[in-house]
PDB file of C-alpha atoms in Angstrom:
ATOM      1  CA  MET D 398     163.011 -10.967 288.690  1.00  0.00           C
ATOM      2  CA  GLN D 399     162.622  -9.145 292.335  1.00  0.00           C
ATOM      3  CA  ILE D 400     162.627  -6.282 291.038  1.00  0.00           C
ATOM      4  CA  LEU D 401     159.633  -7.588 288.516  1.00  0.00           C
ATOM      5  CA  LYS D 402     157.542  -8.729 291.915  1.00  0.00           C
ATOM      6  CA  LYS D 403     158.160  -5.376 293.022  1.00  0.00           C
ATOM      7  CA  LYS D 404     156.962  -2.695 290.206  1.00  0.00           C
ATOM      8  CA  ILE D 405     153.851  -5.329 289.693  1.00  0.00           C
ATOM      9  CA  ALA D 406     153.384  -5.175 293.691  1.00  0.00           C
ATOM     10  CA  PHE D 407     153.797  -1.284 292.994  1.00  0.00           C
ATOM     11  CA  ILE D 408     151.088  -1.038 290.568  1.00  0.00           C
ATOM     12  CA  ILE D 409     148.946  -3.837 291.891  1.00  0.00           C
ATOM     13  CA  SER D 410     148.761  -1.506 295.236  1.00  0.00           C
ATOM     14  CA  ILE D 411     148.199   1.820 293.160  1.00  0.00           C
ATOM     15  CA  LEU D 412     145.296   0.426 291.259  1.00  0.00           C
ATOM     16  CA  LEU D 413     143.890  -1.296 295.102  1.00  0.00           C
ATOM     17  CA  PHE D 414     144.064   1.860 295.942  1.00  0.00           C
ATOM     18  CA  ALA D 415     142.950   4.507 293.524  1.00  0.00           C
ATOM     19  CA  PHE D 416     139.486   1.877 293.074  1.00  0.00           C
ATOM     20  CA  LEU D 417     138.756   2.461 296.996  1.00  0.00           C
ATOM     21  CA  LEU D 418     138.897   5.513 296.647  1.00  0.00           C
ATOM     22  CA  TRP D 419     137.055   5.726 293.763  1.00  0.00           C
ATOM     23  CA  TYR D 420     134.506   3.219 295.929  1.00  0.00           C
ATOM     24  CA  LEU D 421     134.843   5.027 298.872  1.00  0.00           C
ATOM     25  CA  PHE D 422     134.628   8.677 297.988  1.00  0.00           C
ATOM     26  CA  ILE D 423     133.357   9.675 294.346  1.00  0.00           C
ATOM     27  CA  LYS D 424     131.376   6.878 292.894  1.00  0.00           C
ATOM     28  CA  PRO D 425     127.592   8.557 293.070  1.00  0.00           C
ATOM     29  CA  TYR D 426     125.020   6.110 294.044  1.00  0.00           C
ATOM     30  CA  ASP D 427     125.337   2.387 296.972  1.00  0.00           C
ATOM     31  CA  TYR D 428     123.128   0.115 295.188  1.00  0.00           C
ATOM     32  CA  LEU D 429     122.525  -0.134 291.104  1.00  0.00           C
ATOM     33  CA  VAL D 430     119.487  -2.991 289.725  1.00  0.00           C
ATOM     34  CA  SER D 431     119.394  -3.197 285.844  1.00  0.00           C
ATOM     35  CA  MET D 432     116.256  -4.615 284.544  1.00  0.00           C
ATOM     36  CA  THR D 433     115.239  -5.304 280.932  1.00  0.00           C
ATOM     37  CA  TYR D 434     111.788  -5.090 280.086  1.00  0.00           C
ATOM     38  CA  ARG D 435     109.490  -6.252 276.426  1.00  0.00           C
ATOM     39  CA  ALA D 436     108.454  -2.770 276.007  1.00  0.00           C
ATOM     40  CA  SER D 437     108.658   0.943 274.806  1.00  0.00           C
ATOM     41  CA  ALA D 438     110.774   3.607 276.227  1.00  0.00           C
ATOM     42  CA  GLY D 439     107.702   5.543 276.732  1.00  0.00           C
ATOM     43  CA  THR D 440     106.080   3.027 278.540  1.00  0.00           C
ATOM     44  CA  ILE D 441     109.300   2.658 280.827  1.00  0.00           C
ATOM     45  CA  ASN D 442     108.818   6.522 281.387  1.00  0.00           C
ATOM     46  CA  GLN D 443     105.309   6.716 282.158  1.00  0.00           C
ATOM     47  CA  SER D 444     105.408   3.642 284.285  1.00  0.00           C
ATOM     48  CA  VAL D 445     108.025   5.446 286.427  1.00  0.00           C
ATOM     49  CA  LYS D 446     105.507   8.286 287.031  1.00  0.00           C
ATOM     50  CA  SER D 447     102.359   6.886 287.748  1.00  0.00           C
ATOM     51  CA  TRP D 448     103.765   3.763 290.239  1.00  0.00           C
ATOM     52  CA  SER D 449     105.698   6.401 292.100  1.00  0.00           C
ATOM     53  CA  LYS D 450     102.866   8.605 292.594  1.00  0.00           C
ATOM     54  CA  ALA D 451     101.009   6.737 293.996  1.00  0.00           C
ATOM     55  CA  LYS D 452     103.359   5.690 296.849  1.00  0.00           C
ATOM     56  CA  LYS D 453     103.218   7.998 300.003  1.00  0.00           C
ATOM     57  CA  ASN D 454     107.041   8.233 300.752  1.00  0.00           C
ATOM     58  CA  ASN D 455     108.211   9.471 297.420  1.00  0.00           C
ATOM     59  CA  ILE D 456     109.164  13.724 298.091  1.00  0.00           C
ATOM     60  CA  LEU D 457     109.965  14.485 294.795  1.00  0.00           C
ATOM     61  CA  LEU D 458     109.781  13.151 291.431  1.00  0.00           C
ATOM     62  CA  ARG D 459     111.538  14.953 288.409  1.00  0.00           C
ATOM     63  CA  SER D 460     112.762  14.566 284.966  1.00  0.00           C
ATOM     64  CA  LYS D 461     115.873  15.593 283.872  1.00  0.00           C
ATOM     65  CA  ASP D 462     114.858  14.371 280.408  1.00  0.00           C
ATOM     66  CA  PHE D 463     112.772  11.341 279.261  1.00  0.00           C
ATOM     67  CA  PHE D 464     114.906   9.388 279.887  1.00  0.00           C
ATOM     68  CA  ASN D 465     116.140  10.096 282.711  1.00  0.00           C
ATOM     69  CA  ILE D 466     114.529  10.686 285.909  1.00  0.00           C
ATOM     70  CA  GLU D 467     115.427  11.727 289.529  1.00  0.00           C
ATOM     71  CA  GLN D 468     113.924  10.576 292.609  1.00  0.00           C
ATOM     72  CA  LYS D 469     114.098  10.745 295.526  1.00  0.00           C
ATOM     73  CA  TRP D 470     111.839   8.910 298.985  1.00  0.00           C
ATOM     74  CA  GLN D 471     111.374   9.431 302.858  1.00  0.00           C
ATOM     75  CA  PHE D 472     112.045   6.465 304.783  1.00  0.00           C
ATOM     76  CA  ASN D 473     111.456   7.176 308.607  1.00  0.00           C
ATOM     77  CA  ASP D 474     114.888   9.235 309.280  1.00  0.00           C
ATOM     78  CA  SER D 475     116.105   8.436 305.432  1.00  0.00           C
ATOM     79  CA  VAL D 476     116.339  10.026 302.358  1.00  0.00           C
ATOM     80  CA  HIS D 477     116.727   7.821 299.290  1.00  0.00           C
ATOM     81  CA  GLU D 478     117.464   8.818 296.101  1.00  0.00           C
ATOM     82  CA  TYR D 479     116.557   6.767 292.881  1.00  0.00           C
ATOM     83  CA  HIS D 480     117.898   7.478 289.103  1.00  0.00           C
ATOM     84  CA  TRP D 481     116.460   6.107 286.806  1.00  0.00           C
ATOM     85  CA  LYS D 482     118.056   5.616 283.533  1.00  0.00           C
ATOM     86  CA  ILE D 483     116.122   4.517 280.641  1.00  0.00           C
ATOM     87  CA  THR D 484     117.873   3.059 277.619  1.00  0.00           C
ATOM     88  CA  PRO D 485     115.959   1.740 274.742  1.00  0.00           C
ATOM     89  CA  VAL D 486     117.235  -1.204 272.831  1.00  0.00           C
ATOM     90  CA  ASN D 487     114.881  -1.491 269.819  1.00  0.00           C
ATOM     91  CA  ASP D 488     110.644  -0.218 269.600  1.00  0.00           C
ATOM     92  CA  SER D 489     109.630  -3.122 271.954  1.00  0.00           C
ATOM     93  CA  THR D 490     112.615  -3.747 274.307  1.00  0.00           C
ATOM     94  CA  THR D 491     114.276  -0.999 277.077  1.00  0.00           C
ATOM     95  CA  LYS D 492     116.678  -1.499 279.504  1.00  0.00           C
ATOM     96  CA  VAL D 493     116.112  -0.052 282.847  1.00  0.00           C
ATOM     97  CA  LYS D 494     119.556   1.050 285.249  1.00  0.00           C
ATOM     98  CA  VAL D 495     118.805   2.228 288.929  1.00  0.00           C
ATOM     99  CA  TYR D 496     121.285   3.716 290.971  1.00  0.00           C
ATOM    100  CA  ILE D 497     120.032   4.372 294.490  1.00  0.00           C
ATOM    101  CA  LYS D 498     122.186   6.543 297.250  1.00  0.00           C
ATOM    102  CA  ASP D 499     120.973   6.883 301.095  1.00  0.00           C
ATOM    103  CA  ILE D 500     121.712  10.726 300.869  1.00  0.00           C
ATOM    104  CA  ALA D 501     123.011  10.859 305.044  1.00  0.00           C
ATOM    105  CA  ASN D 502     124.914   6.769 305.600  1.00  0.00           C
ATOM    106  CA  SER D 503     126.322   6.302 302.067  1.00  0.00           C
ATOM    107  CA  PHE D 504     129.684   5.590 302.925  1.00  0.00           C
ATOM    108  CA  LYS D 505     128.703   3.104 305.563  1.00  0.00           C
ATOM    109  CA  ASN D 506     126.332   1.607 303.080  1.00  0.00           C
ATOM    110  CA  LYS D 507     129.758   1.104 300.951  1.00  0.00           C
ATOM    111  CA  LEU D 508     132.150  -0.200 303.212  1.00  0.00           C
ATOM    112  CA  VAL D 509     129.325  -2.482 304.530  1.00  0.00           C
ATOM    113  CA  LEU D 510     127.487  -3.696 301.542  1.00  0.00           C
ATOM    114  CA  PRO D 511     130.140  -5.790 300.102  1.00  0.00           C
ATOM    115  CA  PHE D 512     130.049  -8.180 303.947  1.00  0.00           C
ATOM    116  CA  TYR D 513     126.337  -8.549 304.499  1.00  0.00           C
ATOM    117  CA  SER D 514     123.244  -6.927 303.614  1.00  0.00           C
ATOM    118  CA  ASN D 515     121.646  -3.986 305.629  1.00  0.00           C
ATOM    119  CA  ASN D 516     117.832  -2.225 306.263  1.00  0.00           C
ATOM    120  CA  PHE D 517     118.938  -0.048 302.958  1.00  0.00           C
ATOM    121  CA  GLU D 518     119.433  -2.712 300.860  1.00  0.00           C
ATOM    122  CA  GLN D 519     116.152  -4.835 301.772  1.00  0.00           C
ATOM    123  CA  ARG D 520     114.611  -2.090 301.688  1.00  0.00           C
ATOM    124  CA  THR D 521     115.634  -1.136 298.128  1.00  0.00           C
ATOM    125  CA  LYS D 522     114.806  -4.598 296.654  1.00  0.00           C
ATOM    126  CA  ARG D 523     111.291  -4.625 298.503  1.00  0.00           C
ATOM    127  CA  ASN D 524     111.116  -1.179 296.827  1.00  0.00           C
ATOM    128  CA  ILE D 525     112.218  -2.663 293.349  1.00  0.00           C
ATOM    129  CA  PHE D 526     111.064  -5.477 293.363  1.00  0.00           C
ATOM    130  CA  ASP D 527     106.843  -3.995 294.056  1.00  0.00           C
ATOM    131  CA  PHE D 528     107.776  -1.452 291.211  1.00  0.00           C
ATOM    132  CA  ASN D 529     108.880  -5.181 289.380  1.00  0.00           C
ATOM    133  CA  ARG D 530     105.143  -6.397 289.708  1.00  0.00           C
ATOM    134  CA  SER D 531     103.073  -2.837 289.100  1.00  0.00           C
ATOM    135  CA  ILE D 532     104.755  -2.867 285.389  1.00  0.00           C
ATOM    136  CA  THR D 533     104.577  -6.442 284.863  1.00  0.00           C
ATOM    137  CA  GLU D 534     100.375  -6.441 285.397  1.00  0.00           C
ATOM    138  CA  HIS D 535     100.618  -3.346 283.113  1.00  0.00           C
ATOM    139  CA  ILE D 536     102.536  -4.482 280.422  1.00  0.00           C
ATOM    140  CA  SER D 537      99.856  -7.315 280.270  1.00  0.00           C
ATOM    141  CA  ASP D 538      97.468  -5.152 280.607  1.00  0.00           C
ATOM    142  CA  PHE D 539      97.334  -3.861 276.993  1.00  0.00           C
ATOM    143  CA  LYS D 540      98.626  -4.626 273.662  1.00  0.00           C
ATOM    144  CA  VAL D 541     100.354  -2.434 270.664  1.00  0.00           C
ATOM    145  CA  GLN D 542      99.990  -3.319 266.807  1.00  0.00           C
ATOM    146  CA  VAL D 543     102.039  -0.175 265.142  1.00  0.00           C
ATOM    147  CA  GLU D 544     100.837  -0.755 261.215  1.00  0.00           C
ATOM    148  CA  ASP D 545     102.935  -0.496 258.222  1.00  0.00           C
ATOM    149  CA  SER D 546     101.301   1.533 255.852  1.00  0.00           C
ATOM    150  CA  LEU D 547     100.598   5.147 255.875  1.00  0.00           C
ATOM    151  CA  GLN D 548      96.897   6.042 256.943  1.00  0.00           C
ATOM    152  CA  GLN D 549      94.680   8.306 257.960  1.00  0.00           C
ATOM    153  CA  PRO D 550      91.534   9.032 260.379  1.00  0.00           C
ATOM    154  CA  PRO D 551      88.268  10.273 258.695  1.00  0.00           C
ATOM    155  CA  SER D 552      87.296  13.452 258.211  1.00  0.00           C
ATOM    156  CA  SER D 553      84.292  14.957 260.017  1.00  0.00           C
ATOM    157  CA  TYR D 554      82.358  17.743 260.730  1.00  0.00           C
ATOM    158  CA  CYS D 555      82.164  17.506 265.372  1.00  0.00           C
ATOM    159  CA  ALA D 556      80.864  18.762 267.657  1.00  0.00           C
ATOM    160  CA  TYR D 557      83.878  18.693 270.154  1.00  0.00           C
ATOM    161  CA  ILE D 558      84.719  19.913 274.201  1.00  0.00           C
ATOM    162  CA  PRO D 559      88.239  21.673 274.186  1.00  0.00           C
ATOM    163  CA  ILE D 560      90.260  19.931 277.752  1.00  0.00           C
ATOM    164  CA  GLN D 561      93.510  20.334 279.349  1.00  0.00           C
ATOM    165  CA  SER D 562      94.567  17.866 281.678  1.00  0.00           C
ATOM    166  CA  THR D 563      97.664  15.917 281.709  1.00  0.00           C
ATOM    167  CA  GLN D 564      98.496  12.453 279.960  1.00  0.00           C
ATOM    168  CA  LEU D 565      97.552  10.269 283.087  1.00  0.00           C
ATOM    169  CA  LEU D 566      93.917  11.898 283.504  1.00  0.00           C
ATOM    170  CA  LYS D 567      92.993  12.369 279.608  1.00  0.00           C
ATOM    171  CA  ALA D 568      90.519   9.327 280.156  1.00  0.00           C
ATOM    172  CA  LYS D 569      89.407  10.642 283.305  1.00  0.00           C
ATOM    173  CA  GLY D 570      88.452  14.271 281.488  1.00  0.00           C
ATOM    174  CA  MET D 571      86.501  12.656 278.130  1.00  0.00           C
ATOM    175  CA  MET D 572      84.376  10.597 280.713  1.00  0.00           C
ATOM    176  CA  ARG D 573      83.683  13.616 282.501  1.00  0.00           C
ATOM    177  CA  ASN D 574      82.574  15.295 279.511  1.00  0.00           C
ATOM    178  CA  TYR D 575      81.072  12.092 277.702  1.00  0.00           C
ATOM    179  CA  PRO D 576      77.474  12.663 279.473  1.00  0.00           C
ATOM    180  CA  ILE D 577      77.348  17.365 278.381  1.00  0.00           C
ATOM    181  CA  LEU D 578      78.246  16.517 274.535  1.00  0.00           C
ATOM    182  CA  THR D 579      76.155  13.241 274.151  1.00  0.00           C
ATOM    183  CA  GLY D 580      73.278  14.548 276.718  1.00  0.00           C
ATOM    184  CA  MET D 581      73.524  18.192 274.401  1.00  0.00           C
ATOM    185  CA  LEU D 582      73.780  16.424 271.488  1.00  0.00           C
ATOM    186  CA  ALA D 583      70.793  13.834 271.583  1.00  0.00           C
ATOM    187  CA  ASP D 584      68.537  16.652 273.383  1.00  0.00           C
ATOM    188  CA  ASN D 585      68.481  18.662 270.408  1.00  0.00           C
ATOM    189  CA  ASN D 586      68.116  15.618 267.804  1.00  0.00           C
ATOM    190  CA  VAL D 587      71.818  16.156 266.316  1.00  0.00           C
ATOM    191  CA  GLU D 588      72.734  12.882 263.956  1.00  0.00           C
ATOM    192  CA  LEU D 589      76.450  11.187 264.988  1.00  0.00           C
ATOM    193  CA  ASN D 590      78.053  10.280 261.737  1.00  0.00           C
ATOM    194  CA  GLY D 591      81.313   7.584 263.183  1.00  0.00           C
ATOM    195  CA  ARG D 592      82.921   7.440 266.418  1.00  0.00           C
ATOM    196  CA  PRO D 593      84.298   9.350 268.768  1.00  0.00           C
ATOM    197  CA  PHE D 594      87.816  10.482 269.333  1.00  0.00           C
ATOM    198  CA  LEU D 595      89.828  13.029 270.199  1.00  0.00           C
ATOM    199  CA  GLU D 596      92.817  14.989 269.026  1.00  0.00           C
ATOM    200  CA  ILE D 597      95.798  16.636 270.878  1.00  0.00           C
ATOM    201  CA  THR D 598      96.234  19.973 270.140  1.00  0.00           C
ATOM    202  CA  ASN D 599      99.407  20.192 272.608  1.00  0.00           C
ATOM    203  CA  TRP D 600     101.490  18.031 274.307  1.00  0.00           C
ATOM    204  CA  ASN D 601     104.428  18.841 276.212  1.00  0.00           C
ATOM    205  CA  ARG D 602     106.342  16.309 276.869  1.00  0.00           C
ATOM    206  CA  SER D 603     108.290  17.247 279.798  1.00  0.00           C
ATOM    207  CA  LYS D 604     105.270  17.928 282.190  1.00  0.00           C
ATOM    208  CA  ASP D 605     102.939  14.717 280.785  1.00  0.00           C
ATOM    209  CA  SER D 606     100.576  17.847 279.871  1.00  0.00           C
ATOM    210  CA  ILE D 607      98.180  17.817 277.386  1.00  0.00           C
ATOM    211  CA  SER D 608      95.095  20.204 275.810  1.00  0.00           C
ATOM    212  CA  PHE D 609      93.274  18.264 273.258  1.00  0.00           C
ATOM    213  CA  ASN D 610      89.769  18.290 271.466  1.00  0.00           C
ATOM    214  CA  PHE D 611      87.357  15.065 272.757  1.00  0.00           C
ATOM    215  CA  CYS D 612      85.142  14.853 269.625  1.00  0.00           C
ATOM    216  CA  PHE D 613      81.833  13.684 268.277  1.00  0.00           C
ATOM    217  CA  PRO D 614      81.236  13.495 264.061  1.00  0.00           C
ATOM    218  CA  ILE D 615      78.335  14.549 263.475  1.00  0.00           C
ATOM    219  CA  ILE D 616      75.822  15.575 260.683  1.00  0.00           C
ATOM    220  CA  LYS D 617      75.830  19.632 259.921  1.00  0.00           C
ATOM    221  CA  GLY D 618      73.390  21.146 260.454  1.00  0.00           C
ATOM    222  CA  ASP D 619      71.282  24.523 260.261  1.00  0.00           C
ATOM    223  CA  SER D 620      70.545  24.962 264.094  1.00  0.00           C
ATOM    224  CA  LEU D 621      73.258  23.114 266.522  1.00  0.00           C
ATOM    225  CA  PRO D 622      72.798  23.357 269.544  1.00  0.00           C
ATOM    226  CA  GLN D 623      75.457  25.740 272.094  1.00  0.00           C
ATOM    227  CA  ASN D 624      75.506  25.872 275.400  1.00  0.00           C
ATOM    228  CA  GLY D 625      79.206  27.831 275.427  1.00  0.00           C
ATOM    229  CA  LEU D 626      80.764  24.854 276.454  1.00  0.00           C
ATOM    230  CA  ILE D 627      80.998  22.752 272.910  1.00  0.00           C
ATOM    231  CA  LYS D 628      82.474  24.121 269.619  1.00  0.00           C
ATOM    232  CA  TYR D 629      82.478  22.632 266.477  1.00  0.00           C
ATOM    233  CA  LYS D 630      84.751  22.662 263.296  1.00  0.00           C
ATOM    234  CA  GLU D 631      85.909  20.391 260.426  1.00  0.00           C
ATOM    235  CA  PHE D 632      87.998  17.543 261.390  1.00  0.00           C
ATOM    236  CA  LYS D 633      90.273  16.734 258.385  1.00  0.00           C
ATOM    237  CA  GLY D 634      92.054  14.182 258.762  1.00  0.00           C
ATOM    238  CA  GLN D 635      96.434  13.890 257.599  1.00  0.00           C
ATOM    239  CA  LYS D 636      98.342  11.353 256.736  1.00  0.00           C
ATOM    240  CA  SER D 637      99.983   9.308 259.495  1.00  0.00           C
ATOM    241  CA  LEU D 638     101.663   6.640 261.283  1.00  0.00           C
ATOM    242  CA  LYS D 639      98.332   4.212 262.592  1.00  0.00           C
ATOM    243  CA  ALA D 640      98.868   1.917 265.598  1.00  0.00           C
ATOM    244  CA  VAL D 641      95.731  -0.194 266.575  1.00  0.00           C
ATOM    245  CA  TYR D 642      95.749  -0.065 270.622  1.00  0.00           C
ATOM    246  CA  ASN D 643      93.826  -2.308 273.043  1.00  0.00           C
ATOM    247  CA  GLY D 644      93.372  -1.855 276.535  1.00  0.00           C
ATOM    248  CA  ASN D 645      91.877   0.386 278.990  1.00  0.00           C
ATOM    249  CA  TYR D 646      91.630   4.210 277.253  1.00  0.00           C
ATOM    250  CA  ILE D 647      93.993   5.755 280.054  1.00  0.00           C
ATOM    251  CA  THR D 648      97.164   4.413 278.594  1.00  0.00           C
ATOM    252  CA  SER D 649      96.315   4.642 274.804  1.00  0.00           C
ATOM    253  CA  ASP D 650      99.308   7.231 275.314  1.00  0.00           C
ATOM    254  CA  ARG D 651     101.304   4.090 275.229  1.00  0.00           C
ATOM    255  CA  ALA D 652     101.001   3.890 271.969  1.00  0.00           C
ATOM    256  CA  TRP D 653     101.924   7.311 270.807  1.00  0.00           C
ATOM    257  CA  TYR D 654     105.056   6.503 272.430  1.00  0.00           C
ATOM    258  CA  ALA D 655     105.280   3.092 269.929  1.00  0.00           C
ATOM    259  CA  LEU D 656     104.187   5.674 267.195  1.00  0.00           C
ATOM    260  CA  LEU D 657     107.610   8.119 267.289  1.00  0.00           C
ATOM    261  CA  SER D 658     109.415   4.568 268.051  1.00  0.00           C
ATOM    262  CA  HIS D 659     108.751   3.483 264.783  1.00  0.00           C
ATOM    263  CA  ALA D 660     108.582   7.115 262.755  1.00  0.00           C
ATOM    264  CA  GLN D 661     112.414   7.074 264.098  1.00  0.00           C
ATOM    265  CA  LYS D 662     112.976   4.171 262.943  1.00  0.00           C
ATOM    266  CA  THR D 663     111.807   4.605 259.016  1.00  0.00           C
ATOM    267  CA  GLY D 664     112.853   7.495 259.498  1.00  0.00           C
ATOM    268  CA  TYR D 665     109.796   9.670 259.343  1.00  0.00           C
ATOM    269  CA  GLU D 666     108.990  13.227 260.701  1.00  0.00           C
ATOM    270  CA  VAL D 667     106.034  13.373 262.524  1.00  0.00           C
ATOM    271  CA  LEU D 668     103.963  15.576 264.144  1.00  0.00           C
ATOM    272  CA  GLU D 669     103.623  15.135 268.162  1.00  0.00           C
ATOM    273  CA  ALA D 670      99.724  15.497 268.206  1.00  0.00           C
ATOM    274  CA  PRO D 671      98.487  12.129 267.711  1.00  0.00           C
ATOM    275  CA  VAL D 672      94.706  11.463 267.155  1.00  0.00           C
ATOM    276  CA  GLU D 673      92.948   8.606 269.172  1.00  0.00           C
ATOM    277  CA  VAL D 674      89.210   7.302 267.156  1.00  0.00           C
ATOM    278  CA  PHE D 675      87.526   5.132 270.477  1.00  0.00           C
ATOM    279  CA  TYR D 676      85.561   1.764 269.583  1.00  0.00           C
ATOM    280  CA  ASN D 677      84.142   0.829 272.416  1.00  0.00           C
ATOM    281  CA  ASN D 678      82.465   2.535 275.656  1.00  0.00           C
ATOM    282  CA  PRO D 679      84.352   2.004 278.974  1.00  0.00           C
ATOM    283  CA  ASN D 680      81.248   2.774 280.430  1.00  0.00           C
ATOM    284  CA  PHE D 681      79.893  -0.804 279.551  1.00  0.00           C
ATOM    285  CA  GLY D 682      83.019  -2.238 281.198  1.00  0.00           C
ATOM    286  CA  GLY D 683      84.056  -5.599 280.143  1.00  0.00           C
ATOM    287  CA  ASP D 684      87.182  -7.240 279.511  1.00  0.00           C
ATOM    288  CA  GLU D 685      89.482  -4.092 278.676  1.00  0.00           C
ATOM    289  CA  LEU D 686      91.598  -6.500 276.408  1.00  0.00           C
ATOM    290  CA  GLN D 687      88.657  -5.850 274.104  1.00  0.00           C
ATOM    291  CA  TRP D 688      88.744  -2.395 273.703  1.00  0.00           C
ATOM    292  CA  THR D 689      90.174  -1.129 270.785  1.00  0.00           C
ATOM    293  CA  ALA D 690      91.308   2.426 269.613  1.00  0.00           C
ATOM    294  CA  GLU D 691      92.757   3.422 266.428  1.00  0.00           C
ATOM    295  CA  ILE D 692      95.808   5.597 266.863  1.00  0.00           C
ATOM    296  CA  TYR D 693      97.495   7.866 264.125  1.00  0.00           C
ATOM    297  CA  MET D 694     100.455  10.021 264.412  1.00  0.00           C
ATOM    298  CA  PRO D 695     100.410  13.111 262.233  1.00  0.00           C
ATOM    299  CA  ILE D 696     103.335  12.892 259.492  1.00  0.00           C
ATOM    300  CA  LYS D 697     105.064  16.067 258.742  1.00  0.00           C
ATOM    301  CA  GLN D 698     103.881  17.209 254.906  1.00  0.00           C
TER     302      GLN D 698
END
């Protein structure tokens, strides 16, 4: 019996030593925060980026891939590393884990955090609470409803302006070119023939950059105005997955990610070239949750 007790004590000592060795010298983070949101992984990804870019002490933001974002914060003379790990549970629920480390004081934090809260922990909590407030407000500011049946945007002849932008500045690019496009068409009595829309021609998801055509359907005429900026083309709608988006058009790309998740769930192969058809003019203001856009994600034929 005495020998057995010694063996058990020895094993416990080894396990305790191994744990302390891992905790103090191998564990890659000082603090872990876990959260769950009723939002798609794409919404979380973009929200982390937009929230971080708005902060002056954010000194690095880099995506390892769509589900992993690395970040560095400067707090006085301390640099904190954040590793955001995004894990989709289903189309509308996402788990987020944030692994946080104070580069210069990691060992000290591991020693003291089990016993009391220090400045590192308090600052971390304030930062995460601020993010949580921001994303909770954002999630309440829009709605996305994915429809079950395949549909297609209406085909049309259109006048358009090609634009290069980031996802975040997409709406700003449209607003900047809206008076140019509508003014030229109105001055030359060109008849409109449908709702304005955009078609994404290139989407670099790793850089969040896009190229798109901002289009107005028109009646094709023999002498259309030319100014070197406005172009004309036949737009042919393709069979697509469809979602209805309500909210500010700045963040209508949240519906893109919802459609990508739906495509993965249902087994459809899609072209990452969404089309957005707009039902409201933001210049008129109003309740943004009443703004509507139809979002189409073409399927591969």
